[in-house]
Amino acid sequence: MTTAETHGKALSIGEVSERTGLSVHALRFYEREGLLIGPVHRTPGGRRQYTPSNVDWLQICVKLRESGMPLSDLKRFTELVRQGPGNEAERLRLLDDHRQRVDAQIQALEECRSVIAWKVDVYAEHLARGEAGGLWDPTP
Amino acid sequence: MTTAETHGKALSIGEVSERTGLSVHALRFYEREGLLIGPVHRTPGGRRQYTPSNVDWLQICVKLRESGMPLSDLKRFTELVRQGPGNEAERLRLLDDHRQRVDAQIQALEECRSVIAWKVDVYAEHLARGEAGGLWDPTP
DNA sequence: CTACGATCTAGAGCAAGGTCTAGATCAAGT
DNA sequence: ACTTGATCTAGACCTTGCTCTAGATCGTAG
């Protein structure tokens, strides 16, 4: 039951790159940095063979990175997961802290968005009318 | 009327730093990079004297930066404004493109947020019950 | 007048997060 | 067998966006 990852078909690094959006360089880099839970399988010839669960994990990594989690935190999280059961409280703390940061970021972005949208309107309206106001032209 | 900025009180770099949240280093850096519209006034002794309108501009810069606009775009925008009237269409395009990117970013963050929130729930629930499931423990 | 903190310039340094290169090997099509 | 394209490793290199340093100067409070 827990060997679910061993029966899926193996994926090459290029395929994983396509599926995750990470470059092959980044994939190797992540591996070196210890951002994968287990060691990646290799063919007899030495090529990496990713399992579907590797890909699942990487996709979570991508989400966490996209939302601004630094690699150091991601690494810490990976280590916790690698250690296995017993540290769920810390995992929870890590993720929940991050979620709060994401919330704050969304709020900040929304504020920025409204400032920008307002500026856009100013310009659009100005263009529609055709004459320069005191906008942001510091022509004294 | 257009000389509104000349009657406000002048601010030192330290004061501007407090008001904008940018470090004094960053303020000098921004100036070197051409991110200010006009040259900053100086005291006879050579210290910078910012006008309130310098500060207003910097605050817009901060918002644009916070929302992820690269310095290169910000510089371009500054140049357009510096050139004066006649290029409003390009300014509009620049800002509106950025607004769209911000919208996309907010959407992406919200998606991340929900993935993370879900994971947080999984851990929280797990902790509440006390036993390890197959979570993300790749213990085969 | 003397301190002391704030500012000045030029330029070096830094952290993050990859990206790219070189030179070799592997694998698949013809 | 030959060619072509994907992968391999190790390590150098890059970009962005500041940050920090050194050594000098300014300006204000005592």
Short mmCIF file of C-alpha atoms (C1' of nucleotides) in Angstrom, two decimals:
data_model
loop_
_atom_site.label_atom_id
_atom_site.label_comp_id
_atom_site.label_asym_id
_atom_site.label_seq_id
_atom_site.Cartn_x
_atom_site.Cartn_y
_atom_site.Cartn_z
CA MET A 1 0.00 0.00 0.00
CA THR A 2 2.72 2.41 0.85
CA THR A 3 4.66 1.30 -2.20
CA ALA A 4 2.30 3.17 -4.46
CA GLU A 5 5.16 5.04 -6.04
CA THR A 6 6.94 1.96 -7.23
CA HIS A 7 4.30 0.82 -9.68
CA GLY A 8 3.87 4.02 -11.73
CA LYS A 9 5.94 4.49 -14.83
CA ALA A 10 9.29 6.20 -14.44
CA LEU A 11 9.77 9.65 -15.89
CA SER A 12 12.91 11.18 -17.31
CA ILE A 13 14.16 14.52 -16.06
CA GLY A 14 12.92 16.16 -19.23
CA GLU A 15 9.41 14.87 -18.72
CA VAL A 16 9.43 16.01 -15.15
CA SER A 17 10.64 19.38 -16.30
CA GLU A 18 7.66 19.68 -18.61
CA ARG A 19 5.25 18.56 -15.94
CA THR A 20 6.51 20.81 -13.19
CA GLY A 21 7.64 23.82 -15.12
CA LEU A 22 11.05 23.59 -13.50
CA SER A 23 14.05 23.54 -15.84
CA VAL A 24 16.16 20.41 -15.88
CA HIS A 25 18.91 22.50 -14.39
CA ALA A 26 16.62 23.55 -11.58
CA LEU A 27 15.58 19.97 -11.01
CA ARG A 28 19.17 18.87 -10.54
CA PHE A 29 19.80 21.92 -8.42
CA TYR A 30 16.84 21.13 -6.17
CA GLU A 31 18.07 17.61 -5.76
CA ARG A 32 21.54 18.76 -4.76
CA GLU A 33 19.98 21.14 -2.30
CA GLY A 34 18.13 18.31 -0.64
CA LEU A 35 14.67 19.37 -1.68
CA LEU A 36 13.58 15.90 -2.62
CA ILE A 37 12.43 13.50 -0.02
CA GLY A 38 14.15 10.37 -1.13
CA PRO A 39 17.09 9.76 -3.42
CA VAL A 40 16.02 9.69 -7.03
CA HIS A 41 16.20 6.33 -8.77
CA ARG A 42 18.68 5.85 -11.57
CA THR A 43 18.73 3.70 -14.68
CA PRO A 44 21.68 1.35 -15.06
CA GLY A 45 23.13 4.05 -17.26
CA GLY A 46 22.87 6.68 -14.55
CA ARG A 47 19.87 8.66 -15.73
CA ARG A 48 17.36 9.86 -13.20
CA GLN A 49 14.03 8.11 -13.03
CA TYR A 50 11.37 10.05 -11.26
CA THR A 51 8.32 8.43 -9.81
CA PRO A 52 4.88 10.02 -9.96
CA SER A 53 5.17 10.74 -6.28
CA ASN A 54 8.42 12.57 -6.89
CA VAL A 55 6.46 14.69 -9.30
CA ASP A 56 3.66 15.27 -6.80
CA TRP A 57 6.17 16.45 -4.27
CA LEU A 58 7.85 18.71 -6.78
CA GLN A 59 4.53 20.22 -7.66
CA ILE A 60 3.97 21.11 -4.05
CA CYS A 61 7.44 22.59 -3.98
CA VAL A 62 6.56 24.69 -6.97
CA LYS A 63 3.46 26.01 -5.27
CA LEU A 64 5.38 26.86 -2.16
CA ARG A 65 8.11 28.57 -4.16
CA GLU A 66 5.62 30.44 -6.30
CA SER A 67 4.07 31.80 -3.20
CA GLY A 68 7.42 33.01 -2.00
CA MET A 69 8.68 30.38 0.41
CA PRO A 70 12.47 30.62 0.48
CA LEU A 71 14.45 27.54 -0.42
CA SER A 72 15.77 27.36 3.12
CA ASP A 73 12.27 26.90 4.53
CA LEU A 74 11.38 24.49 1.82
CA LYS A 75 14.47 22.52 2.71
CA ARG A 76 13.51 22.49 6.36
CA PHE A 77 10.06 21.25 5.47
CA THR A 78 11.51 18.53 3.29
CA GLU A 79 13.74 17.41 6.12
CA LEU A 80 10.79 17.16 8.45
CA VAL A 81 8.89 15.05 6.01
CA ARG A 82 11.93 12.92 5.39
CA GLN A 83 12.30 12.25 9.09
CA GLY A 84 8.88 10.70 9.08
CA PRO A 85 6.09 10.85 11.64
CA GLY A 86 6.57 12.60 14.94
CA ASN A 87 7.18 16.16 13.88
CA GLU A 88 3.82 17.07 12.46
CA ALA A 89 3.47 19.98 14.84
CA GLU A 90 6.52 21.62 13.37
CA ARG A 91 5.38 20.96 9.84
CA LEU A 92 2.09 22.55 10.67
CA ARG A 93 3.77 25.59 12.16
CA LEU A 94 5.95 25.99 9.10
CA LEU A 95 3.10 25.77 6.66
CA ASP A 96 0.76 27.88 8.68
CA ASP A 97 3.33 30.62 9.09
CA HIS A 98 3.80 30.56 5.40
CA ARG A 99 0.10 30.72 4.77
CA GLN A 100 -0.10 33.82 6.89
CA ARG A 101 2.67 35.41 4.89
CA VAL A 102 0.84 34.57 1.71
CA ASP A 103 -2.31 36.17 3.05
CA ALA A 104 -0.39 39.31 3.88
CA GLN A 105 1.14 39.31 0.45
CA ILE A 106 -2.23 39.01 -1.21
CA GLN A 107 -3.49 41.93 0.80
CA ALA A 108 -0.47 44.03 -0.10
CA LEU A 109 -0.88 43.17 -3.75
CA GLU A 110 -4.49 44.11 -3.70
CA GLU A 111 -3.60 47.47 -2.30
CA CYS A 112 -0.98 47.95 -4.98
CA ARG A 113 -3.45 46.87 -7.55
CA SER A 114 -5.90 49.53 -6.60
CA VAL A 115 -3.27 52.24 -6.60
CA ILE A 116 -2.13 51.14 -10.03
CA ALA A 117 -5.62 50.78 -11.37
CA TRP A 118 -6.35 54.29 -10.25
CA LYS A 119 -3.27 55.60 -12.04
CA VAL A 120 -4.28 53.69 -15.14
CA ASP A 121 -7.66 55.34 -15.04
CA VAL A 122 -6.08 58.72 -14.70
CA TYR A 123 -4.02 58.16 -17.80
CA ALA A 124 -6.83 56.59 -19.76
CA GLU A 125 -9.16 59.43 -18.99
CA HIS A 126 -6.47 61.90 -19.80
CA LEU A 127 -5.84 60.25 -23.14
CA ALA A 128 -9.54 60.22 -23.88
CA ARG A 129 -9.71 63.96 -23.32
CA GLY A 130 -6.41 64.81 -24.88
CA GLU A 131 -4.94 67.45 -22.61
CA ALA A 132 -2.25 67.24 -19.97
CA GLY A 133 -3.20 67.94 -16.40
CA GLY A 134 -0.79 68.19 -13.49
CA LEU A 135 -0.55 64.38 -13.41
CA TRP A 136 2.97 63.41 -12.67
CA ASP A 137 4.69 65.79 -14.96
CA PRO A 138 6.99 67.74 -12.73
CA THR A 139 7.28 70.56 -15.24
CA PRO A 140 7.41 73.48 -12.82
CA MET B 1 0.54 76.80 -9.38
CA THR B 2 2.77 74.16 -10.78
CA THR B 3 5.52 75.14 -8.37
CA ALA B 4 3.66 73.43 -5.57
CA GLU B 5 6.67 71.37 -4.67
CA THR B 6 8.89 74.33 -4.02
CA HIS B 7 6.94 75.65 -1.07
CA GLY B 8 6.81 72.49 1.05
CA LYS B 9 9.50 71.93 3.60
CA ALA B 10 12.57 70.07 2.46
CA LEU B 11 13.23 66.64 3.89
CA SER B 12 16.54 65.00 4.64
CA ILE B 13 17.35 61.59 3.26
CA GLY B 14 16.78 60.09 6.69
CA GLU B 15 13.31 61.53 6.92
CA VAL B 16 12.47 60.30 3.46
CA SER B 17 13.76 56.91 4.43
CA GLU B 18 11.35 56.80 7.36
CA ARG B 19 8.46 57.98 5.24
CA THR B 20 8.97 55.61 2.36
CA GLY B 21 10.40 52.59 4.09
CA LEU B 22 13.37 52.62 1.74
CA SER B 23 16.79 52.61 3.35
CA VAL B 24 19.01 55.64 2.85
CA HIS B 25 21.25 53.36 0.82
CA ALA B 26 18.37 52.38 -1.38
CA LEU B 27 17.37 56.00 -1.82
CA ARG B 28 20.81 56.92 -3.08
CA PHE B 29 20.82 53.83 -5.22
CA TYR B 30 17.45 54.69 -6.77
CA GLU B 31 18.72 58.14 -7.56
CA ARG B 32 21.82 56.81 -9.27
CA GLU B 33 19.66 54.43 -11.23
CA GLY B 34 17.59 57.29 -12.55
CA LEU B 35 14.42 56.42 -10.71
CA LEU B 36 13.72 59.96 -9.66
CA ILE B 37 12.10 62.34 -12.03
CA GLY B 38 14.15 65.42 -11.43
CA PRO B 39 17.55 65.95 -9.87
CA VAL B 40 17.31 66.13 -6.11
CA HIS B 41 18.01 69.50 -4.56
CA ARG B 42 21.07 69.92 -2.40
CA THR B 43 21.93 72.13 0.55
CA PRO B 44 24.96 74.36 0.14
CA GLY B 45 26.81 71.65 2.01
CA GLY B 46 25.80 68.96 -0.46
CA ARG B 47 23.07 67.12 1.45
CA ARG B 48 20.00 66.02 -0.43
CA GLN B 49 16.81 67.93 0.12
CA TYR B 50 13.74 66.06 -0.96
CA THR B 51 10.50 67.79 -1.74
CA PRO B 52 7.12 66.34 -0.76
CA SER B 53 6.54 65.55 -4.41
CA ASN B 54 9.78 63.56 -4.49
CA VAL B 55 8.32 61.60 -1.62
CA ASP B 56 5.01 61.10 -3.41
CA TRP B 57 6.84 59.74 -6.40
CA LEU B 58 8.95 57.46 -4.26
CA GLN B 59 5.85 56.12 -2.62
CA ILE B 60 4.47 55.19 -5.98
CA CYS B 61 7.77 53.56 -6.79
CA VAL B 62 7.50 51.56 -3.60
CA LYS B 63 4.05 50.34 -4.54
CA LEU B 64 5.20 49.34 -7.98
CA ARG B 65 8.24 47.56 -6.58
CA GLU B 66 6.22 45.83 -3.88
CA SER B 67 3.97 44.49 -6.54
CA GLY B 68 6.92 43.12 -8.42
CA MET B 69 7.70 45.64 -11.10
CA PRO B 70 11.37 45.25 -12.01
CA LEU B 71 13.63 48.25 -11.65
CA SER B 72 14.13 48.31 -15.40
CA ASP B 73 10.43 48.90 -16.02
CA LEU B 74 10.24 51.39 -13.25
CA LYS B 75 13.13 53.21 -14.85
CA ARG B 76 11.39 53.23 -18.19
CA PHE B 77 8.26 54.62 -16.61
CA THR B 78 10.27 57.32 -14.89
CA GLU B 79 11.86 58.29 -18.17
CA LEU B 80 8.48 58.62 -19.79
CA VAL B 81 7.26 60.85 -17.04
CA ARG B 82 10.46 62.86 -17.18
CA GLN B 83 10.00 63.44 -20.89
CA GLY B 84 6.73 65.16 -20.16
CA PRO B 85 3.44 65.08 -22.03
CA GLY B 86 3.10 63.26 -25.30
CA ASN B 87 3.77 59.69 -24.29
CA GLU B 88 0.78 58.98 -22.12
CA ALA B 89 -0.22 56.05 -24.29
CA GLU B 90 3.02 54.28 -23.52
CA ARG B 91 2.74 55.06 -19.82
CA LEU B 92 -0.72 53.62 -19.86
CA ARG B 93 0.46 50.49 -21.59
CA LEU B 94 3.25 50.03 -19.10
CA LEU B 95 1.04 50.43 -16.09
CA ASP B 96 -1.78 48.40 -17.48
CA ASP B 97 0.52 45.55 -18.39
CA HIS B 98 1.81 45.63 -14.90
CA ARG B 99 -1.66 45.66 -13.44
CA GLN B 100 -2.45 42.55 -15.41
CA ARG B 101 0.63 40.85 -14.05
CA VAL B 102 -0.40 41.82 -10.56
CA ASP B 103 -3.83 40.34 -11.14
CA ALA B 104 -2.28 37.12 -12.34
CA GLN B 105 -0.01 37.08 -9.34
CA ILE B 106 -2.92 37.52 -6.96
CA GLN B 107 -4.71 34.67 -8.63
CA ALA B 108 -1.67 32.44 -8.42
CA LEU B 109 -1.23 33.31 -4.78
CA GLU B 110 -4.80 32.50 -4.02
CA GLU B 111 -4.39 29.14 -5.61
CA CYS B 112 -1.25 28.53 -3.60
CA ARG B 113 -3.04 29.66 -0.52
CA SER B 114 -5.74 27.12 -0.94
CA VAL B 115 -3.29 24.30 -1.54
CA ILE B 116 -1.38 25.28 1.54
CA ALA B 117 -4.49 25.74 3.63
CA TRP B 118 -5.58 22.30 2.64
CA LYS B 119 -2.24 20.82 3.68
CA VAL B 120 -2.42 22.71 6.94
CA ASP B 121 -5.80 21.17 7.58
CA VAL B 122 -4.49 17.74 6.85
CA TYR B 123 -1.76 18.16 9.41
CA ALA B 124 -3.99 19.81 11.96
CA GLU B 125 -6.53 17.05 11.72
CA HIS B 126 -3.83 14.48 11.89
CA LEU B 127 -2.42 16.05 15.00
CA ALA B 128 -5.84 16.18 16.54
CA ARG B 129 -6.27 12.46 16.02
CA GLY B 130 -2.75 11.46 16.84
CA GLU B 131 -1.86 8.83 14.26
CA ALA B 132 0.21 8.99 11.10
CA GLY B 133 -1.53 8.41 7.81
CA GLY B 134 0.17 8.07 4.46
CA LEU B 135 0.45 11.87 4.26
CA TRP B 136 3.70 12.75 2.68
CA ASP B 137 5.81 10.23 4.43
CA PRO B 138 7.45 8.25 1.71
CA THR B 139 8.22 5.41 4.05
CA PRO B 140 7.74 2.51 1.65
"C1'" DC C 1 35.22 75.00 20.00
"C1'" DT C 2 34.22 70.28 20.24
"C1'" DA C 3 31.48 66.28 19.81
"C1'" DC C 4 28.59 63.56 17.68
"C1'" DG C 5 25.47 61.84 14.60
"C1'" DA C 6 23.80 62.25 9.87
"C1'" DT C 7 25.30 62.46 5.09
"C1'" DC C 8 28.43 62.40 1.33
"C1'" DT C 9 30.89 59.53 -2.78
"C1'" DA C 10 32.68 55.59 -5.05
"C1'" DG C 11 32.84 51.25 -5.26
"C1'" DA C 12 33.06 46.55 -3.26
"C1'" DG C 13 30.18 42.83 -1.47
"C1'" DC C 14 26.26 39.91 -0.78
"C1'" DA C 15 22.14 36.63 -0.90
"C1'" DA C 16 18.95 34.27 -3.50
"C1'" DG C 17 17.91 31.35 -7.00
"C1'" DG C 18 18.96 29.61 -10.42
"C1'" DT C 19 21.55 29.21 -15.34
"C1'" DC C 20 25.13 27.78 -18.23
"C1'" DT C 21 29.38 25.40 -19.78
"C1'" DA C 22 32.46 21.67 -20.87
"C1'" DG C 23 33.35 17.39 -21.90
"C1'" DA C 24 31.66 12.80 -21.43
"C1'" DT C 25 27.99 9.17 -21.75
"C1'" DC C 26 23.70 7.09 -22.95
"C1'" DA C 27 19.93 5.59 -25.92
"C1'" DA C 28 17.22 5.39 -29.95
"C1'" DG C 29 16.47 5.76 -34.93
"C1'" DT C 30 18.34 4.52 -39.74
"C1'" DA D 1 27.96 1.44 -37.00
"C1'" DC D 2 26.64 6.24 -36.99
"C1'" DT D 3 24.26 10.17 -35.78
"C1'" DT D 4 21.52 12.84 -32.91
"C1'" DG D 5 19.52 14.40 -28.94
"C1'" DA D 6 18.92 13.85 -24.01
"C1'" DT D 7 21.45 13.39 -19.74
"C1'" DC D 8 25.36 13.21 -16.73
"C1'" DT D 9 28.80 15.85 -13.23
"C1'" DA D 10 31.22 19.62 -11.27
"C1'" DG D 11 31.67 23.91 -10.92
"C1'" DA D 12 31.82 28.65 -12.80
"C1'" DC D 13 28.85 32.36 -13.75
"C1'" DC D 14 24.75 35.44 -13.86
"C1'" DT D 15 21.02 38.77 -12.52
"C1'" DT D 16 18.50 41.42 -9.35
"C1'" DG D 17 18.29 44.52 -5.92
"C1'" DC D 18 20.05 46.18 -2.75
"C1'" DT D 19 23.67 46.62 1.46
"C1'" DC D 20 27.89 47.79 3.42
"C1'" DT D 21 32.53 49.99 3.83
"C1'" DA D 22 35.87 53.63 4.00
"C1'" DG D 23 37.15 57.87 4.64
"C1'" DA D 24 35.67 62.59 4.38
"C1'" DT D 25 32.32 66.38 5.47
"C1'" DC D 26 28.34 68.68 7.43
"C1'" DG D 27 25.70 70.65 11.02
"C1'" DT D 28 23.81 71.02 15.41
"C1'" DA D 29 23.80 70.68 20.50
"C1'" DG D 30 26.64 71.71 24.37
#
